[in-house]
PDB file of C-alpha atoms in Angstrom:
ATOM      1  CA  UNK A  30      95.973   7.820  37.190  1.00  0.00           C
ATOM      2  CA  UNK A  31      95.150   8.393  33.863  1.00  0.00           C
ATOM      3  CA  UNK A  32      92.529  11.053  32.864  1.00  0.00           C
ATOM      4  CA  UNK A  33      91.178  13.595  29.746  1.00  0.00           C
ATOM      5  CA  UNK A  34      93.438  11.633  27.561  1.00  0.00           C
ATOM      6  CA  UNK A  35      91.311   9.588  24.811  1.00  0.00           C
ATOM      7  CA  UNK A  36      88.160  11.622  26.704  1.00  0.00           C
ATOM      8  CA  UNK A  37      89.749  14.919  25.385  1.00  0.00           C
ATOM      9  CA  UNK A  38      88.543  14.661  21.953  1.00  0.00           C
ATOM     10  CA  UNK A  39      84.769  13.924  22.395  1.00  0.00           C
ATOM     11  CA  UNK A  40      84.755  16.324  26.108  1.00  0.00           C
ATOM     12  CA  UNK A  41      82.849  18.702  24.306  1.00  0.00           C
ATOM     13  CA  UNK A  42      80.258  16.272  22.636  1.00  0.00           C
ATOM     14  CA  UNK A  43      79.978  14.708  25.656  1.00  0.00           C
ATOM     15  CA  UNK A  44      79.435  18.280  27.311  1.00  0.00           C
ATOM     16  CA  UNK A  45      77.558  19.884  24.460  1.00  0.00           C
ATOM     17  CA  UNK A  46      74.471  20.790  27.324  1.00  0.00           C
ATOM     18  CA  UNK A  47      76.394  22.920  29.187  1.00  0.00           C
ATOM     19  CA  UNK A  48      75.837  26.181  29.240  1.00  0.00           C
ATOM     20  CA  UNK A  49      78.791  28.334  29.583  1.00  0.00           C
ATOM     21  CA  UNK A  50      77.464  31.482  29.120  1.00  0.00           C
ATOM     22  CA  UNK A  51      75.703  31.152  31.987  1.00  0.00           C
ATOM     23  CA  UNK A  52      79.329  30.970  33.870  1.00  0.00           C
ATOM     24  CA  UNK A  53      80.344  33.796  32.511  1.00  0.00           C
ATOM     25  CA  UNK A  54      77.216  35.706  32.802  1.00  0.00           C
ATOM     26  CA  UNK A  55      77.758  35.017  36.982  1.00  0.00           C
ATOM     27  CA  UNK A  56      80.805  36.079  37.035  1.00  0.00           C
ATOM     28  CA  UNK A  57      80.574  38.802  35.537  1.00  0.00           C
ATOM     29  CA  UNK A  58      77.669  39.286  38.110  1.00  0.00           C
ATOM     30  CA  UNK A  59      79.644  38.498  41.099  1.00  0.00           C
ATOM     31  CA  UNK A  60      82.203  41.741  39.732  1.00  0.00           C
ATOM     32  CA  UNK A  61      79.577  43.709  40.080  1.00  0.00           C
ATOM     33  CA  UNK A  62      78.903  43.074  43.720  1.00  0.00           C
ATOM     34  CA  UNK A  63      81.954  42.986  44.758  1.00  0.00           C
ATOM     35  CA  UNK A  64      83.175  46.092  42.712  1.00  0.00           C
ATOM     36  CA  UNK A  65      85.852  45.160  41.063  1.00  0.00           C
ATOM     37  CA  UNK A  66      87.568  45.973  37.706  1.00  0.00           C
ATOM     38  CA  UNK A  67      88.470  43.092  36.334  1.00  0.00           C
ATOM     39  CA  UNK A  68      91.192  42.939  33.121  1.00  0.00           C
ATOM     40  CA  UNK A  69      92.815  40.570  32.846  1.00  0.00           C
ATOM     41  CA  UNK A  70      92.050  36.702  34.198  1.00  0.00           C
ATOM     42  CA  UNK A  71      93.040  32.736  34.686  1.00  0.00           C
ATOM     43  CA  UNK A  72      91.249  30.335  34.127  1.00  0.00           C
ATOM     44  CA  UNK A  73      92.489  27.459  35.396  1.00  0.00           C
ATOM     45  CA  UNK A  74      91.618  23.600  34.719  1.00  0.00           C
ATOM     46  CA  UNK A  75      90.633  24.973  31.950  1.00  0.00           C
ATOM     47  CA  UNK A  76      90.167  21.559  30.011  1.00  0.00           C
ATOM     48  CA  UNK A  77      89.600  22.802  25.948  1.00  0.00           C
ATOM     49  CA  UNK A  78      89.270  26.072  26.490  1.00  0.00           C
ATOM     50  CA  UNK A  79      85.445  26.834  25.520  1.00  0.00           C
ATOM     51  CA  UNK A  80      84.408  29.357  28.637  1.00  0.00           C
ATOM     52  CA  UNK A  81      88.714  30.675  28.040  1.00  0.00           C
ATOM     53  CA  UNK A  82      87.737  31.482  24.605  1.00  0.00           C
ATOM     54  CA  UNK A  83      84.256  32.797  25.311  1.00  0.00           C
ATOM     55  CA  UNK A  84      85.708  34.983  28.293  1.00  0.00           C
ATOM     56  CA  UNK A  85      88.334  36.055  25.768  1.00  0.00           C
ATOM     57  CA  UNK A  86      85.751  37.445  23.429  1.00  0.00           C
ATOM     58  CA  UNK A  87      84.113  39.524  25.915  1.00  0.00           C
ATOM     59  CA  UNK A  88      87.115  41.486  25.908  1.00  0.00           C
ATOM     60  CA  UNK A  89      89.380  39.852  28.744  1.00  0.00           C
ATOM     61  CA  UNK A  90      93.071  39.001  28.740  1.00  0.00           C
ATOM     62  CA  UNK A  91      92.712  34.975  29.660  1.00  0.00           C
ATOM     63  CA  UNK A  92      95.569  32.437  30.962  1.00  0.00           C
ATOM     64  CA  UNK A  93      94.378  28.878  29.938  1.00  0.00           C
ATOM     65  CA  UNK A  94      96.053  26.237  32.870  1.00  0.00           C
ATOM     66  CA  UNK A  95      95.222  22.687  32.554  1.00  0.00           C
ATOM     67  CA  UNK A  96      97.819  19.366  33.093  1.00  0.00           C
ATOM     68  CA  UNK A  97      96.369  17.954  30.144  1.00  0.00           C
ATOM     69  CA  UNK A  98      98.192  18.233  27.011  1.00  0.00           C
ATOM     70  CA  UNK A  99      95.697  16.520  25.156  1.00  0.00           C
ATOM     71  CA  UNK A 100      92.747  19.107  26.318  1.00  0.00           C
ATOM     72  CA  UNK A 101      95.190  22.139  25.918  1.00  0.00           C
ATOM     73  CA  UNK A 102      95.485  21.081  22.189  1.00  0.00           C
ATOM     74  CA  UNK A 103      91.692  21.031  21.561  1.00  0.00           C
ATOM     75  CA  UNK A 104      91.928  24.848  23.641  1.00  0.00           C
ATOM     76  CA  UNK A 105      94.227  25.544  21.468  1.00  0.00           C
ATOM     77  CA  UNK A 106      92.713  24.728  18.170  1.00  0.00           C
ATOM     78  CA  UNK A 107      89.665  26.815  19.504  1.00  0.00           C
ATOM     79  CA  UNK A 108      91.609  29.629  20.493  1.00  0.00           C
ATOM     80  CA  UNK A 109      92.391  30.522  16.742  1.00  0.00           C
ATOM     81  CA  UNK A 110      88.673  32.174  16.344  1.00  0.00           C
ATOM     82  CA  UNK A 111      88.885  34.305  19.386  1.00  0.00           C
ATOM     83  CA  UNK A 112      88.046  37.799  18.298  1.00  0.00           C
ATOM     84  CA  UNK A 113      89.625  39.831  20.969  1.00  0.00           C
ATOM     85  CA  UNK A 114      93.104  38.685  22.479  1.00  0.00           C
ATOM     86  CA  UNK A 115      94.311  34.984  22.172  1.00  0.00           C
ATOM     87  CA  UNK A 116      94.380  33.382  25.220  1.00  0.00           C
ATOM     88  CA  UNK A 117      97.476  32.214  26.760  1.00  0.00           C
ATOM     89  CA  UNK A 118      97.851  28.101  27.301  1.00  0.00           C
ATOM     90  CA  UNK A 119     100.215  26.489  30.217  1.00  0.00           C
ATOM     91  CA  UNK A 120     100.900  23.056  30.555  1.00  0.00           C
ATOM     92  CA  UNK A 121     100.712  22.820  34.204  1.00  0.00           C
ATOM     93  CA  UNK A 122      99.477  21.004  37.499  1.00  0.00           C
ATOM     94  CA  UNK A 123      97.640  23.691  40.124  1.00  0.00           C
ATOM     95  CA  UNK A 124      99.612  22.683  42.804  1.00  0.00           C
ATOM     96  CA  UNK A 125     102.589  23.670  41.165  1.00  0.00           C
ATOM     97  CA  UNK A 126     101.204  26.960  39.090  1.00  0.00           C
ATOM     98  CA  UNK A 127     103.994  29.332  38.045  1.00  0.00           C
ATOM     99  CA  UNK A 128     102.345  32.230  35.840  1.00  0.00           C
ATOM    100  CA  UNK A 129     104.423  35.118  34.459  1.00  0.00           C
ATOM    101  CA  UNK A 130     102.803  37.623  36.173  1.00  0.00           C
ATOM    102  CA  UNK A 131      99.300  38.499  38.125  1.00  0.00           C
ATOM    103  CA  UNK A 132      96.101  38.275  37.117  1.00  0.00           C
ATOM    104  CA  UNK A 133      92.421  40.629  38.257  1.00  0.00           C
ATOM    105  CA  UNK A 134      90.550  37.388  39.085  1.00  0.00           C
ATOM    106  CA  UNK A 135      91.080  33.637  38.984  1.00  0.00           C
ATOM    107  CA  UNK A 136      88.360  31.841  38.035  1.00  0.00           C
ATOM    108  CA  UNK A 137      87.934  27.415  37.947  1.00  0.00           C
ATOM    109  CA  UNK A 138      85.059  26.075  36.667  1.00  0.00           C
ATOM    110  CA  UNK A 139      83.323  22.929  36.800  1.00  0.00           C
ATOM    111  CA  UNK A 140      84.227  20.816  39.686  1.00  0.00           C
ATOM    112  CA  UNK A 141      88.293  21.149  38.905  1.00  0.00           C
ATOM    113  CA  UNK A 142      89.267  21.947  42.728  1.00  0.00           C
ATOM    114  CA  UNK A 143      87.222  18.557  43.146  1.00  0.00           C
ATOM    115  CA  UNK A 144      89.997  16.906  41.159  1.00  0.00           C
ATOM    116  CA  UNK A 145      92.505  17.811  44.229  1.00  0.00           C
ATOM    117  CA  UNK A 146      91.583  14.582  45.486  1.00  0.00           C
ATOM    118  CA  UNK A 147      93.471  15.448  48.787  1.00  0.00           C
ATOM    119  CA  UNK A 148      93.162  18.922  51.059  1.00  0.00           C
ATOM    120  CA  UNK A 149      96.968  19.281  51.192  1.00  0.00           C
ATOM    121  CA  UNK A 150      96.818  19.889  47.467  1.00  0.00           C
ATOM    122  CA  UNK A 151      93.942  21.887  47.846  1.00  0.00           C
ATOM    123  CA  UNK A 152      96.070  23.959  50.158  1.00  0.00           C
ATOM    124  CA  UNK A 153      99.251  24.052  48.184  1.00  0.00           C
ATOM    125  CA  UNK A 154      97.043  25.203  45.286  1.00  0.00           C
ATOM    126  CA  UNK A 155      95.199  28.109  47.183  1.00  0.00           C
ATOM    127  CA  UNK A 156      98.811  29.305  48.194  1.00  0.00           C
ATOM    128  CA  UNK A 157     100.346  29.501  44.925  1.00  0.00           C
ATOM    129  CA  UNK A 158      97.249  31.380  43.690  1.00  0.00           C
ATOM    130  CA  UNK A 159      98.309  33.794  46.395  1.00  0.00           C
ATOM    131  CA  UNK A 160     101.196  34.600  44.155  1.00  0.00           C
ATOM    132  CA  UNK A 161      99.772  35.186  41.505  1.00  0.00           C
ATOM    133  CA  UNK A 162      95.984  37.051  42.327  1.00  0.00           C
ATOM    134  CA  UNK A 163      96.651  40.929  42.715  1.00  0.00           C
ATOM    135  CA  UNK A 164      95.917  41.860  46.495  1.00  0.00           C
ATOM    136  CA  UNK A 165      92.462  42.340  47.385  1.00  0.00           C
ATOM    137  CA  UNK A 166      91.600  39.942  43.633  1.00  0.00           C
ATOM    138  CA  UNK A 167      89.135  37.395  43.270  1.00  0.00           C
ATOM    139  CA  UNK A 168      89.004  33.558  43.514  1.00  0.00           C
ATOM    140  CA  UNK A 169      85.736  32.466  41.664  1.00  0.00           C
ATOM    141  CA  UNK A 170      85.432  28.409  41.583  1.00  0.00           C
ATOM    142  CA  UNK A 171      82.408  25.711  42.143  1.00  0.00           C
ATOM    143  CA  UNK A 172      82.581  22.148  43.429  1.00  0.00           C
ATOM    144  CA  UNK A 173      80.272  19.112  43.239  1.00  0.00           C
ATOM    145  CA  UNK A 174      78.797  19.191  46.667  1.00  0.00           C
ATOM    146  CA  UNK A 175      79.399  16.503  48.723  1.00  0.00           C
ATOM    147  CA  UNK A 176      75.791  15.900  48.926  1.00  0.00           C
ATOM    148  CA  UNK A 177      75.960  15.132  44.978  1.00  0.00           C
ATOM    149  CA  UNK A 178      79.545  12.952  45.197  1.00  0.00           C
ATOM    150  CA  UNK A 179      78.001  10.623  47.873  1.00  0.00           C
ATOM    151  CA  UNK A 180      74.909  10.409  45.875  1.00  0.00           C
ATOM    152  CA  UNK A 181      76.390   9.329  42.903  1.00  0.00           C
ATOM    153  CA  UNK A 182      77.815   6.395  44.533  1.00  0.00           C
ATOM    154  CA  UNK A 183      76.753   2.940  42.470  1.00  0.00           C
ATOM    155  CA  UNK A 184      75.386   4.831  39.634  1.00  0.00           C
ATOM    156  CA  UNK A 185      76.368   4.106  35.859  1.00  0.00           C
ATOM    157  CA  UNK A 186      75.016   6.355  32.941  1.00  0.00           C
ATOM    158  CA  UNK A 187      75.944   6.464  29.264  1.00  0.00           C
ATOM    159  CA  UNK A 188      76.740   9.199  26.703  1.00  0.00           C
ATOM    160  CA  UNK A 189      76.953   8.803  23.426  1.00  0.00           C
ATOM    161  CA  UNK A 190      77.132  11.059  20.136  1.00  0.00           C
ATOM    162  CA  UNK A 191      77.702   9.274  16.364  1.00  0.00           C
ATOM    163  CA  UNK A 192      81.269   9.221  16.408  1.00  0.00           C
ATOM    164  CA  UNK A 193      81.481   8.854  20.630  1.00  0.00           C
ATOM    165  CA  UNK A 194      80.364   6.224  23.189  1.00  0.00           C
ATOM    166  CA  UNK A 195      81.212   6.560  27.151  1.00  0.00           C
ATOM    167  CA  UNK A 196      80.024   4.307  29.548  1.00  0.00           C
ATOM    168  CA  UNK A 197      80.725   5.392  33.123  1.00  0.00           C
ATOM    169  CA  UNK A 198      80.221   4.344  36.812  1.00  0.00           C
ATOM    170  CA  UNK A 199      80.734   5.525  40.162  1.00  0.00           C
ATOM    171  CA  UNK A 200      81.637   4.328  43.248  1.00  0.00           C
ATOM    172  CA  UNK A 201      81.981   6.595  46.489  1.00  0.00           C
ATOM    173  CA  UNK A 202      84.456   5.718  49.363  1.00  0.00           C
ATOM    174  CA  UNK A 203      83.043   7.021  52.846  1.00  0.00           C
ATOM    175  CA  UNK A 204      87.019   6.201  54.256  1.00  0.00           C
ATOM    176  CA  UNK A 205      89.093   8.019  51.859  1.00  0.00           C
ATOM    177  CA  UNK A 206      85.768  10.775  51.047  1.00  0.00           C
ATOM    178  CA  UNK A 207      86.648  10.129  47.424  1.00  0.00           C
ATOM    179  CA  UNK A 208      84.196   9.784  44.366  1.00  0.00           C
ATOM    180  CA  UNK A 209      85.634   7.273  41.661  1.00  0.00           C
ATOM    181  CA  UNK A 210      84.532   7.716  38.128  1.00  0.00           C
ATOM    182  CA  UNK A 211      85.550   4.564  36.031  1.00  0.00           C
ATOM    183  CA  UNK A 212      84.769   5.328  32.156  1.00  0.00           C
ATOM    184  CA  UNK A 213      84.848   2.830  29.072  1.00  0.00           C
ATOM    185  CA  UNK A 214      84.994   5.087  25.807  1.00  0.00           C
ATOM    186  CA  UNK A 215      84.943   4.023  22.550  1.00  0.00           C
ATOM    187  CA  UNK A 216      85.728   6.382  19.609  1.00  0.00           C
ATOM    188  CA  UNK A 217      84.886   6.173  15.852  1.00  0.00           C
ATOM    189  CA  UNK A 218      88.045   6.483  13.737  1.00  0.00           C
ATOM    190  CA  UNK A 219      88.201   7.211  10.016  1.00  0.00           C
ATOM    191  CA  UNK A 220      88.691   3.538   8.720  1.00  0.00           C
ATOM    192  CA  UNK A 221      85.397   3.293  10.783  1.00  0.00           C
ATOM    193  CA  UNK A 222      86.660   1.117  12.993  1.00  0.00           C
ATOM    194  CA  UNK A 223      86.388   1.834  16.967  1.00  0.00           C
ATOM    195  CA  UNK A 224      89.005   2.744  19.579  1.00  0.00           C
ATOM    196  CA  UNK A 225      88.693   1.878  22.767  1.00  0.00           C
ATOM    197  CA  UNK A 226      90.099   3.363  26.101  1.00  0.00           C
ATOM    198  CA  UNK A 227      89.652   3.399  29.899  1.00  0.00           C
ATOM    199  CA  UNK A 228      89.936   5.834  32.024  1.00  0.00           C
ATOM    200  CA  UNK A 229      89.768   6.640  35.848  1.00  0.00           C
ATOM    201  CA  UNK A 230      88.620  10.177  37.452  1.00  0.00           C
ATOM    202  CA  UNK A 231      88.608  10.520  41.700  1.00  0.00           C
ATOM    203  CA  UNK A 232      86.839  13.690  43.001  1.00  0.00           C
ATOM    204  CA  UNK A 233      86.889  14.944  46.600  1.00  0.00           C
ATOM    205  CA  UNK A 234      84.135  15.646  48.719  1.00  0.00           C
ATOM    206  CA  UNK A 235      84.649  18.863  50.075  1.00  0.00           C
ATOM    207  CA  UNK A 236      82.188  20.751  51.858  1.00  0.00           C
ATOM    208  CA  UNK A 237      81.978  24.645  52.045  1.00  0.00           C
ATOM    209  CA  UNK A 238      83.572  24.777  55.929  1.00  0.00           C
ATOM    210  CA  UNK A 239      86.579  22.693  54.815  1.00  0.00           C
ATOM    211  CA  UNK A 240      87.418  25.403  52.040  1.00  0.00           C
ATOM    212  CA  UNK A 241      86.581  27.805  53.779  1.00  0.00           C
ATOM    213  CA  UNK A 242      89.199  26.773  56.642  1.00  0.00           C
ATOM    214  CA  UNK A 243      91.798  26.355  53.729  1.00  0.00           C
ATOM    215  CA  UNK A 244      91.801  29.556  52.092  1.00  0.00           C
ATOM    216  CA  UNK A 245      91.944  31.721  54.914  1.00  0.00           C
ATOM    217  CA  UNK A 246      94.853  29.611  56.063  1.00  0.00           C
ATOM    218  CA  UNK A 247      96.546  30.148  52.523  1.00  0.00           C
ATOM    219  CA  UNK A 248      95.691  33.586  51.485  1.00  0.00           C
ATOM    220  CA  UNK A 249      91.968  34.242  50.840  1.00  0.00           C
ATOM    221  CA  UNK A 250      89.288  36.302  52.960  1.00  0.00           C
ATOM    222  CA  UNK A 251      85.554  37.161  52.329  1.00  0.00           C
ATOM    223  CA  UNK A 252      84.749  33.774  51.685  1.00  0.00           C
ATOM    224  CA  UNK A 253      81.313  33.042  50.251  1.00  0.00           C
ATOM    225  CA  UNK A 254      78.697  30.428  49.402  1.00  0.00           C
ATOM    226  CA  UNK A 255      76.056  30.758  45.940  1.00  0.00           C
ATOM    227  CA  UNK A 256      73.837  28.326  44.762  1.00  0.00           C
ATOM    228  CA  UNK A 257      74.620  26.871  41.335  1.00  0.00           C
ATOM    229  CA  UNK A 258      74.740  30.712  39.317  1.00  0.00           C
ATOM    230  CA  UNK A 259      72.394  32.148  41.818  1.00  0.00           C
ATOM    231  CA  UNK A 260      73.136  34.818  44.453  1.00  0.00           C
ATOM    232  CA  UNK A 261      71.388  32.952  46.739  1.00  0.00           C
ATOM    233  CA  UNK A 262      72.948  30.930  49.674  1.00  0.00           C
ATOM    234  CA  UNK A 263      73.213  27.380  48.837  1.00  0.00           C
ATOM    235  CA  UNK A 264      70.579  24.711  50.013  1.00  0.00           C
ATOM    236  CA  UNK A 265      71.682  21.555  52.010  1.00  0.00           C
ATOM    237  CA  UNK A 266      70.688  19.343  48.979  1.00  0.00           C
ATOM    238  CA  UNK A 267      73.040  21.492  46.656  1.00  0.00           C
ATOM    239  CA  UNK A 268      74.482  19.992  43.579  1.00  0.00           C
ATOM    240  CA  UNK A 269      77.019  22.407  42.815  1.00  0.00           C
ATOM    241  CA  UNK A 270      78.309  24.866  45.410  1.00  0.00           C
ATOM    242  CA  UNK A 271      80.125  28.455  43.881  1.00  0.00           C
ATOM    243  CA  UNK A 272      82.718  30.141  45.982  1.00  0.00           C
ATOM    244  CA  UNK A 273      83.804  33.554  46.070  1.00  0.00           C
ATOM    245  CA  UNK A 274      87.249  34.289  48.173  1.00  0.00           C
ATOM    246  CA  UNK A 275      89.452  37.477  48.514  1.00  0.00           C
ATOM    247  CA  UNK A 276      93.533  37.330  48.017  1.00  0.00           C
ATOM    248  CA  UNK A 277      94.231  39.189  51.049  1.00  0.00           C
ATOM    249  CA  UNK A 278      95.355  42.569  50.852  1.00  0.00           C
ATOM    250  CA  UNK A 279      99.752  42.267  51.609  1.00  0.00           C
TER     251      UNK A 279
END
């Protein structure tokens, strides 16, 4: 499967919209209510590193994890202008996450548990984040509700920037409960010619009783359900689900 290789270096053009304060801000909202000192952090999938960095600057000690090399190199480039503590980058998959010690609070933003297009690596990955949460930590993450994956199915939209052009579609597979996103870029170089590349993206439907079910079986209790940066439970025609879990407490 190939993924965030040529999309890497127009992600954040192509994601310019998104407002990642906003993440932050509920986070930071979601310590509050759950009463919890948080320190130090991981943010993993953490593509180029924009809500790493901007968690950084509020003070935080971050871990950057991603498998891409080629987003971890745009993190990295940003990191240089953090004004508090540098983040940390890994080069690693979630299933297989090995950090060098714990962390307050783990934190995954923007659909990445979607990306564990299969539960068994959903469940590997909530184990080894078991490790590495300190006891009684939180797991902070959101999802593309399955009501927006199955949606999505036959669509085909375009972004484009002057240097960037992305055509994607999507097909959704009922069978295998797997969103496909097939994307065409094209990318200005400096002899102004174009370069074009292909790439292919599968997301998972999950829905909020199947995760539920998984991290209680691999570590996690107090598992809840917000609306997209809201405390408010989530309605049934949800876009984007956020999830609050627990490590357990041994």
């Amino acid at each position: 499967m190939s993924e965030y290789g040529i999309l890497a270096g127009c992600y954040d053009e192509f994601t310019r919209d998104i407002d990642y304060g906003s993440f932050a801000d509920f986070y930071e909202q979601i310590f509050a209510l759950e009463n919890i000192e948080v320190k130090s952090m991981l943010d993993l999938a953490c593509g180029t590193g924009t809500l790493t960095c901007l968690l950084a600057d509020r003070g935080y000690e971050l871990i950057g994890v991603d498998r891409s090399i080629e987003m971890l190199s745009e993190a990295f480039d940003k990191a240089q202008n953090v004004r508090g503590i540098r983040p940390l980058f890994l080069n690693q998959d979630m299933t297989k996450l090995d950090l060098y010690g714990t962390v307050d609070c783990a934190v995954c933003c923007l659909d990445g548990i979607n990306y564990l297009s299969d539960p068994e690596d959903a469940a590997k990955t909530f184990e080894r984040l078991k490790f590495f949460i300190n006891p009684n930590g939180l797991f902070i993450f959101d999802i593309n509700s399955a009501y927006k994956l199955k949606n999505l199915d036959g669509g085909m939209f375009i972004d484009e920037d002057e240097n960037s052009y992305c055509v994607w579609r999507t097909e959704f597979n009922e069978e295998t409960n797997l969103c496909f996103y097939g994307m065409d870029i094209f990318k200005k170089q400096k002899n102004e010619l174009w370069k074009r590349g292909f790439e292919e993206h599968y997301e998972y439907a999950y829905t909020p009783e199947q995760l539920k079910q998984l991290l209680e079986a691999n570590g996690f209790h107090d598992v809840k359900f917000y609306a997209d940066r809201k405390n408010e439970a989530p309605k049934e025609d949800e876009l984007r689900i956020f999830i609050t879990a627990r490590r357990d407490n041994y």
